[in-house]
Tab-separated table of C-alpha atoms in Angstrom:
chain	number	residue	atom	x	y	z
A	1	MET	CA	-26.876	58.773	-81.440
A	2	SER	CA	-29.560	58.350	-84.054
A	3	ALA	CA	-32.533	59.889	-81.734
A	4	SER	CA	-32.392	63.607	-81.519
A	5	LYS	CA	-33.144	63.161	-77.639
A	6	ASP	CA	-29.579	62.101	-77.265
A	7	PHE	CA	-28.357	65.416	-78.571
A	8	VAL	CA	-30.176	67.076	-75.824
A	9	ASN	CA	-28.043	65.850	-73.409
A	10	ILE	CA	-25.083	66.174	-75.336
A	11	TYR	CA	-25.938	69.931	-75.989
A	12	LYS	CA	-26.449	70.389	-72.273
A	13	ASP	CA	-22.913	68.867	-71.349
A	14	TYR	CA	-21.543	71.093	-74.050
A	15	LEU	CA	-22.932	74.184	-72.839
A	16	ARG	CA	-21.986	73.065	-69.104
A	17	GLU	CA	-18.463	72.939	-70.232
A	18	ILE	CA	-18.828	76.580	-72.126
A	19	ASN	CA	-20.057	77.868	-68.901
A	20	ASN	CA	-17.137	76.404	-66.923
A	21	TYR	CA	-14.850	78.096	-69.523
A	22	LYS	CA	-16.364	81.259	-69.413
A	23	LYS	CA	-15.523	81.632	-65.714
A	24	THR	CA	-11.973	81.438	-66.395
A	25	ILE	CA	-11.931	83.820	-69.021
A	26	LYS	CA	-13.743	86.035	-66.772
A	27	SER	CA	-11.083	85.727	-63.893
A	28	ILE	CA	-8.239	86.486	-66.631
A	29	GLU	CA	-10.330	89.634	-67.767
A	30	GLY	CA	-10.249	90.966	-64.279
A	31	MET	CA	-6.428	90.380	-64.178
A	32	LYS	CA	-6.199	92.303	-67.192
A	33	ARG	CA	-8.215	95.384	-66.082
A	34	LYS	CA	-6.142	95.396	-62.883
A	35	VAL	CA	-3.023	95.322	-64.708
A	36	GLU	CA	-3.891	98.034	-67.233
A	37	LYS	CA	-5.330	100.062	-64.531
A	38	LYS	CA	-2.165	100.175	-62.757
A	39	GLN	CA	0.121	100.214	-65.951
A	40	VAL	CA	2.480	97.375	-64.732
A	41	ILE	CA	4.957	97.801	-67.595
A	42	ALA	CA	7.793	95.526	-68.563
A	43	THR	CA	11.132	97.231	-68.566
A	44	GLU	CA	13.146	97.444	-71.702
A	45	ASN	CA	15.613	94.999	-69.965
A	46	GLU	CA	12.666	92.692	-69.490
A	47	MET	CA	11.435	92.941	-73.124
A	48	PHE	CA	14.949	92.485	-74.220
A	49	LEU	CA	15.131	89.215	-72.672
A	50	VAL	CA	11.674	87.873	-73.718
A	51	GLU	CA	12.504	88.427	-77.496
A	52	LYS	CA	15.889	87.253	-77.700
A	53	GLU	CA	16.174	84.458	-79.773
A	54	GLU	CA	19.525	82.948	-78.592
A	55	LEU	CA	19.608	82.520	-74.747
A	56	ASN	CA	22.515	81.949	-72.362
A	57	GLU	CA	21.839	80.546	-69.139
A	58	GLU	CA	22.272	84.302	-67.640
A	59	ASP	CA	19.908	85.198	-69.703
A	60	GLU	CA	17.069	83.135	-68.489
A	61	PHE	CA	13.948	85.554	-67.053
A	62	THR	CA	10.821	84.452	-65.137
A	63	CYS	CA	8.343	86.749	-63.728
A	64	ASN	CA	5.553	85.754	-61.599
A	65	LYS	CA	3.982	88.905	-61.463
A	66	ASP	CA	1.519	90.191	-64.284
A	67	LYS	CA	2.984	92.774	-66.452
A	68	ILE	CA	2.359	94.381	-69.848
A	69	TYR	CA	4.687	93.450	-72.286
A	70	TYR	CA	4.970	95.580	-75.906
A	71	PHE	CA	6.659	93.663	-78.508
A	72	SER	CA	8.940	95.256	-81.200
A	73	ASN	CA	6.726	93.918	-83.913
A	74	GLY	CA	3.277	95.912	-81.972
A	75	ASP	CA	2.026	92.772	-80.458
A	76	LYS	CA	0.981	93.072	-76.639
A	77	TYR	CA	0.770	90.555	-73.846
A	78	ILE	CA	-0.192	90.887	-70.477
A	79	GLY	CA	0.499	87.833	-68.110
A	80	LYS	CA	3.273	86.055	-66.541
A	81	ILE	CA	6.629	84.757	-67.862
A	82	GLU	CA	8.264	81.560	-67.384
A	83	LYS	CA	11.932	81.030	-68.534
A	84	ASN	CA	11.346	83.570	-71.219
A	85	GLU	CA	8.046	82.291	-72.571
A	86	LEU	CA	4.325	82.988	-72.364
A	87	HIS	CA	3.127	80.844	-69.279
A	88	GLY	CA	0.048	80.773	-67.369
A	89	LYS	CA	-3.311	82.883	-67.778
A	90	GLY	CA	-2.944	86.063	-69.901
A	91	TYR	CA	-4.150	88.073	-73.048
A	92	TYR	CA	-2.469	88.544	-76.376
A	93	ILE	CA	-3.305	90.789	-79.153
A	94	MET	CA	-1.692	90.428	-82.573
A	95	TYR	CA	-1.166	93.281	-84.973
A	96	ASN	CA	-0.387	93.565	-88.730
A	97	ASP	CA	-0.033	97.358	-89.706
A	98	SER	CA	-2.030	98.547	-87.051
A	99	LYS	CA	-4.918	96.042	-87.741
A	100	VAL	CA	-5.719	93.485	-85.060
A	101	ILE	CA	-5.363	90.011	-86.715
A	102	MET	CA	-5.873	87.777	-83.478
A	103	GLU	CA	-6.714	88.427	-79.966
A	104	TYR	CA	-6.458	85.888	-77.497
A	105	ILE	CA	-7.426	85.782	-73.746
A	106	GLY	CA	-6.846	82.511	-71.975
A	107	GLU	CA	-4.026	80.185	-70.982
A	108	PHE	CA	-0.722	79.877	-72.185
A	109	LYS	CA	2.308	77.405	-71.975
A	110	ASN	CA	5.883	77.686	-73.466
A	111	ASN	CA	4.890	80.617	-75.636
A	112	ILE	CA	1.468	78.979	-77.170
A	113	ARG	CA	-2.053	78.557	-76.633
A	114	GLU	CA	-2.874	75.514	-74.321
A	115	GLY	CA	-5.587	74.976	-72.136
A	116	ILE	CA	-8.773	77.317	-71.896
A	117	GLY	CA	-9.159	80.252	-74.060
A	118	GLU	CA	-11.402	82.395	-76.332
A	119	CYS	CA	-9.768	83.988	-79.370
A	120	LYS	CA	-11.542	86.429	-81.813
A	121	LEU	CA	-10.121	85.870	-85.383
A	122	GLU	CA	-9.523	88.664	-87.947
A	123	ASN	CA	-12.479	87.781	-89.755
A	124	GLY	CA	-14.628	88.266	-86.859
A	125	ASN	CA	-15.019	84.763	-85.739
A	126	LEU	CA	-15.100	84.066	-81.841
A	127	TYR	CA	-13.968	80.889	-80.409
A	128	LEU	CA	-14.232	79.793	-76.587
A	129	GLY	CA	-13.026	76.333	-75.770
A	130	THR	CA	-9.756	74.683	-75.144
A	131	PHE	CA	-6.235	74.541	-76.909
A	132	ASN	CA	-3.926	72.164	-77.498
A	133	ASN	CA	-0.519	72.861	-79.237
A	134	ASP	CA	-1.790	76.026	-80.132
A	135	LEU	CA	-4.698	74.702	-82.020
A	136	MET	CA	-8.537	74.492	-81.186
A	137	ASN	CA	-8.880	70.786	-79.629
A	138	GLY	CA	-11.684	69.356	-77.524
A	139	ILE	CA	-14.907	71.057	-76.648
A	140	GLY	CA	-15.181	74.569	-78.159
A	141	ARG	CA	-18.086	76.836	-79.401
A	142	MET	CA	-17.260	79.108	-82.623
A	143	ASN	CA	-19.534	81.772	-83.035
A	144	TYR	CA	-19.237	83.034	-86.891
A	145	SER	CA	-19.156	86.427	-87.925
A	146	ASN	CA	-22.315	85.506	-90.431
A	147	GLY	CA	-24.509	84.746	-87.639
A	148	ASP	CA	-23.650	80.413	-87.628
A	149	GLU	CA	-22.660	78.699	-84.788
A	150	TYR	CA	-20.906	75.466	-84.099
A	151	LEU	CA	-20.581	73.902	-80.652
A	152	GLY	CA	-19.038	70.714	-80.319
A	153	GLN	CA	-15.414	68.712	-80.545
A	154	TRP	CA	-12.585	70.000	-82.292
A	155	LYS	CA	-9.184	68.469	-83.508
A	156	ASP	CA	-6.123	70.504	-84.912
A	157	GLY	CA	-8.178	73.343	-85.706
A	158	LYS	CA	-11.089	71.493	-87.455
A	159	LYS	CA	-14.476	70.556	-86.350
A	160	ASN	CA	-14.004	66.675	-85.590
A	161	GLY	CA	-16.519	64.027	-83.710
A	162	ILE	CA	-20.141	64.782	-82.269
A	163	GLY	CA	-21.339	68.634	-82.767
A	164	ILE	CA	-24.290	70.711	-83.467
A	165	PHE	CA	-23.840	73.295	-86.221
A	166	THR	CA	-26.714	75.802	-86.403
A	167	TRP	CA	-27.120	78.447	-89.360
A	168	SER	CA	-27.915	81.898	-88.942
A	169	ASP	CA	-31.550	81.226	-90.306
A	170	ASN	CA	-31.934	78.398	-87.409
A	171	VAL	CA	-31.492	75.391	-89.705
A	172	ARG	CA	-29.639	72.825	-87.458
A	173	TYR	CA	-27.206	69.979	-87.786
A	174	ASN	CA	-26.847	67.390	-85.095
A	175	GLY	CA	-23.903	64.519	-85.909
A	176	GLU	CA	-20.614	63.877	-87.004
A	177	PHE	CA	-17.749	65.953	-88.400
A	178	LYS	CA	-14.403	65.232	-89.931
A	179	ASP	CA	-11.799	67.488	-90.743
A	180	GLY	CA	-14.186	70.431	-90.539
A	181	LYS	CA	-17.262	68.956	-92.521
A	182	MET	CA	-20.431	67.041	-91.605
A	183	ASP	CA	-19.212	63.649	-92.146
A	184	GLY	CA	-21.079	60.246	-90.603
A	185	GLU	CA	-24.143	59.788	-88.939
A	186	GLY	CA	-26.238	63.110	-88.717
A	187	GLN	CA	-29.641	64.751	-88.365
A	188	CYS	CA	-30.979	68.092	-90.013
A	189	PHE	CA	-34.156	70.077	-88.800
A	190	ASP	CA	-35.412	72.886	-90.211
A	191	GLN	CA	-36.120	76.624	-88.893
A	192	SER	CA	-39.254	75.076	-86.860
A	193	GLY	CA	-37.405	72.308	-85.450
A	194	ASN	CA	-38.624	69.584	-87.487
A	195	LEU	CA	-36.615	66.885	-88.439
A	196	ILE	CA	-36.239	66.704	-92.145
A	197	TYR	CA	-33.487	64.192	-92.517
A	198	GLU	CA	-31.758	61.523	-90.672
A	199	GLY	CA	-28.980	59.400	-91.728
A	200	GLN	CA	-25.530	59.458	-93.463
A	201	TRP	CA	-23.467	62.456	-94.562
A	202	LYS	CA	-20.014	62.706	-96.227
A	203	ASN	CA	-18.375	65.847	-97.348
A	204	ASN	CA	-21.166	68.223	-96.288
A	205	LEU	CA	-23.521	66.225	-98.354
A	206	ILE	CA	-26.091	63.454	-97.647
A	207	HIS	CA	-24.298	60.578	-98.625
A	208	GLY	CA	-25.443	56.741	-97.902
A	209	ASN	CA	-28.375	55.653	-96.168
A	210	GLY	CA	-30.923	57.835	-94.667
A	211	THR	CA	-34.430	59.158	-94.653
A	212	TYR	CA	-35.681	62.303	-95.974
A	213	ILE	CA	-38.987	63.954	-94.919
A	214	TRP	CA	-40.443	66.925	-96.553
A	215	ASP	CA	-44.144	68.731	-96.718
A	216	GLU	CA	-47.154	67.381	-97.061
A	217	GLY	CA	-46.535	63.733	-96.074
A	218	LYS	CA	-43.882	62.879	-98.467
A	219	ARG	CA	-41.005	60.548	-97.422
A	220	TYR	CA	-38.072	59.325	-98.918
A	221	GLU	CA	-36.158	55.905	-97.321
A	222	GLY	CA	-33.099	54.584	-99.151
A	223	GLU	CA	-29.677	55.635	-100.561
A	224	PHE	CA	-28.120	58.666	-101.396
A	225	MET	CA	-25.278	59.967	-103.399
A	226	HIS	CA	-23.558	63.392	-103.309
A	227	GLY	CA	-26.948	64.805	-101.983
A	228	LYS	CA	-29.269	63.185	-104.427
A	229	LYS	CA	-31.562	60.204	-103.905
A	230	HIS	CA	-29.453	57.695	-105.890
A	231	GLY	CA	-29.442	53.763	-105.376
A	232	ASN	CA	-32.597	51.832	-103.899
A	233	GLY	CA	-35.049	53.458	-102.316
A	234	SER	CA	-38.833	53.952	-101.147
A	235	PHE	CA	-40.940	57.129	-101.468
A	236	TYR	CA	-43.997	57.317	-99.229
A	237	LEU	CA	-46.877	59.380	-99.366
A	238	ASN	CA	-49.443	60.203	-96.157
A	239	GLY	CA	-47.539	56.819	-94.998
A	240	GLU	CA	-48.551	54.917	-97.989
A	241	LEU	CA	-45.704	53.424	-100.234
A	242	ILE	CA	-45.956	55.020	-103.814
A	243	TYR	CA	-42.517	53.690	-105.286
A	244	GLU	CA	-40.142	51.282	-104.387
A	245	GLY	CA	-36.996	50.546	-106.336
A	246	THR	CA	-33.937	52.187	-108.255
A	247	TRP	CA	-33.328	55.997	-108.272
A	248	LYS	CA	-30.944	57.980	-110.293
A	249	PHE	CA	-30.211	61.344	-109.047
A	250	ASP	CA	-33.558	62.239	-107.622
A	251	LYS	CA	-35.573	60.495	-110.310
A	252	PRO	CA	-37.108	56.494	-109.884
A	253	SER	CA	-35.157	55.379	-112.811
A	254	VAL	CA	-37.824	52.857	-114.021
A	255	PHE	CA	-40.124	55.626	-115.049
A	256	GLY	CA	-37.589	58.481	-115.943
A	257	ARG	CA	-39.718	61.062	-114.517
A	258	SER	CA	-39.951	63.634	-111.631
A	259	LEU	CA	-41.519	63.134	-108.292
A	260	ASP	CA	-44.263	65.318	-109.235
A	261	GLU	CA	-45.072	63.420	-112.468
A	262	LEU	CA	-44.624	60.154	-110.166
A	263	PHE	CA	-47.497	61.612	-108.040
A	264	CYS	CA	-49.891	62.493	-110.813
A	265	VAL	CA	-49.485	58.739	-112.342
A	266	LYS	CA	-49.787	57.274	-108.857
A	267	LEU	CA	-52.948	59.705	-107.554
């Protein structure tokens, strides 16, 4: 986990999963095109049974043939129905005042998203991965509308576990996530792929023990708090120890000076 090479294999494994998901989505897209071309539309009575809230035994409706279902609220579903519920592989588009707020193609079970699916949200974000109980769970990739990307583990709709987050400018984080945030052990790389930080994170900030590397041979090893060097730490310049001791909010507490001021004193 601490070595970046470990993430090469993790990344490959995740991509392999995503490519398998794509095959499922492609097959459902093929089904959708065929049904739309043939215009296989559910009857009014079938729609009545699918939308009916209180059901008797004689109201039970199952259709193993893929059809187009137009709901009274404007939503549209293409797929199969089992016991009056969306079931199997299908397509669903949700509207609000004629505006698309969610488009999903994938697997359903008992009226909810369950299994492999691709979901485009109102904000333009696109998720491809697995769902459980209508939420993103398992391995998935989110392509954000601003160009960012997350590939990794999800739990109950949030990034949770091991993942790779790449910003639109190609800065990358490899590591642990908790409740949607960078939390745990992780690494950060700059646009050129150079390691700039390796260590602990909390609530999207560097927090705990770690190593920060920046240009001109500068390196800090030690404690961080809320994104700043804070606690016991050592500063190196071109491999030479320059300062070792206590830091407070990015400054050596003994001298009370900035790093540049400290360099001038030492050099």
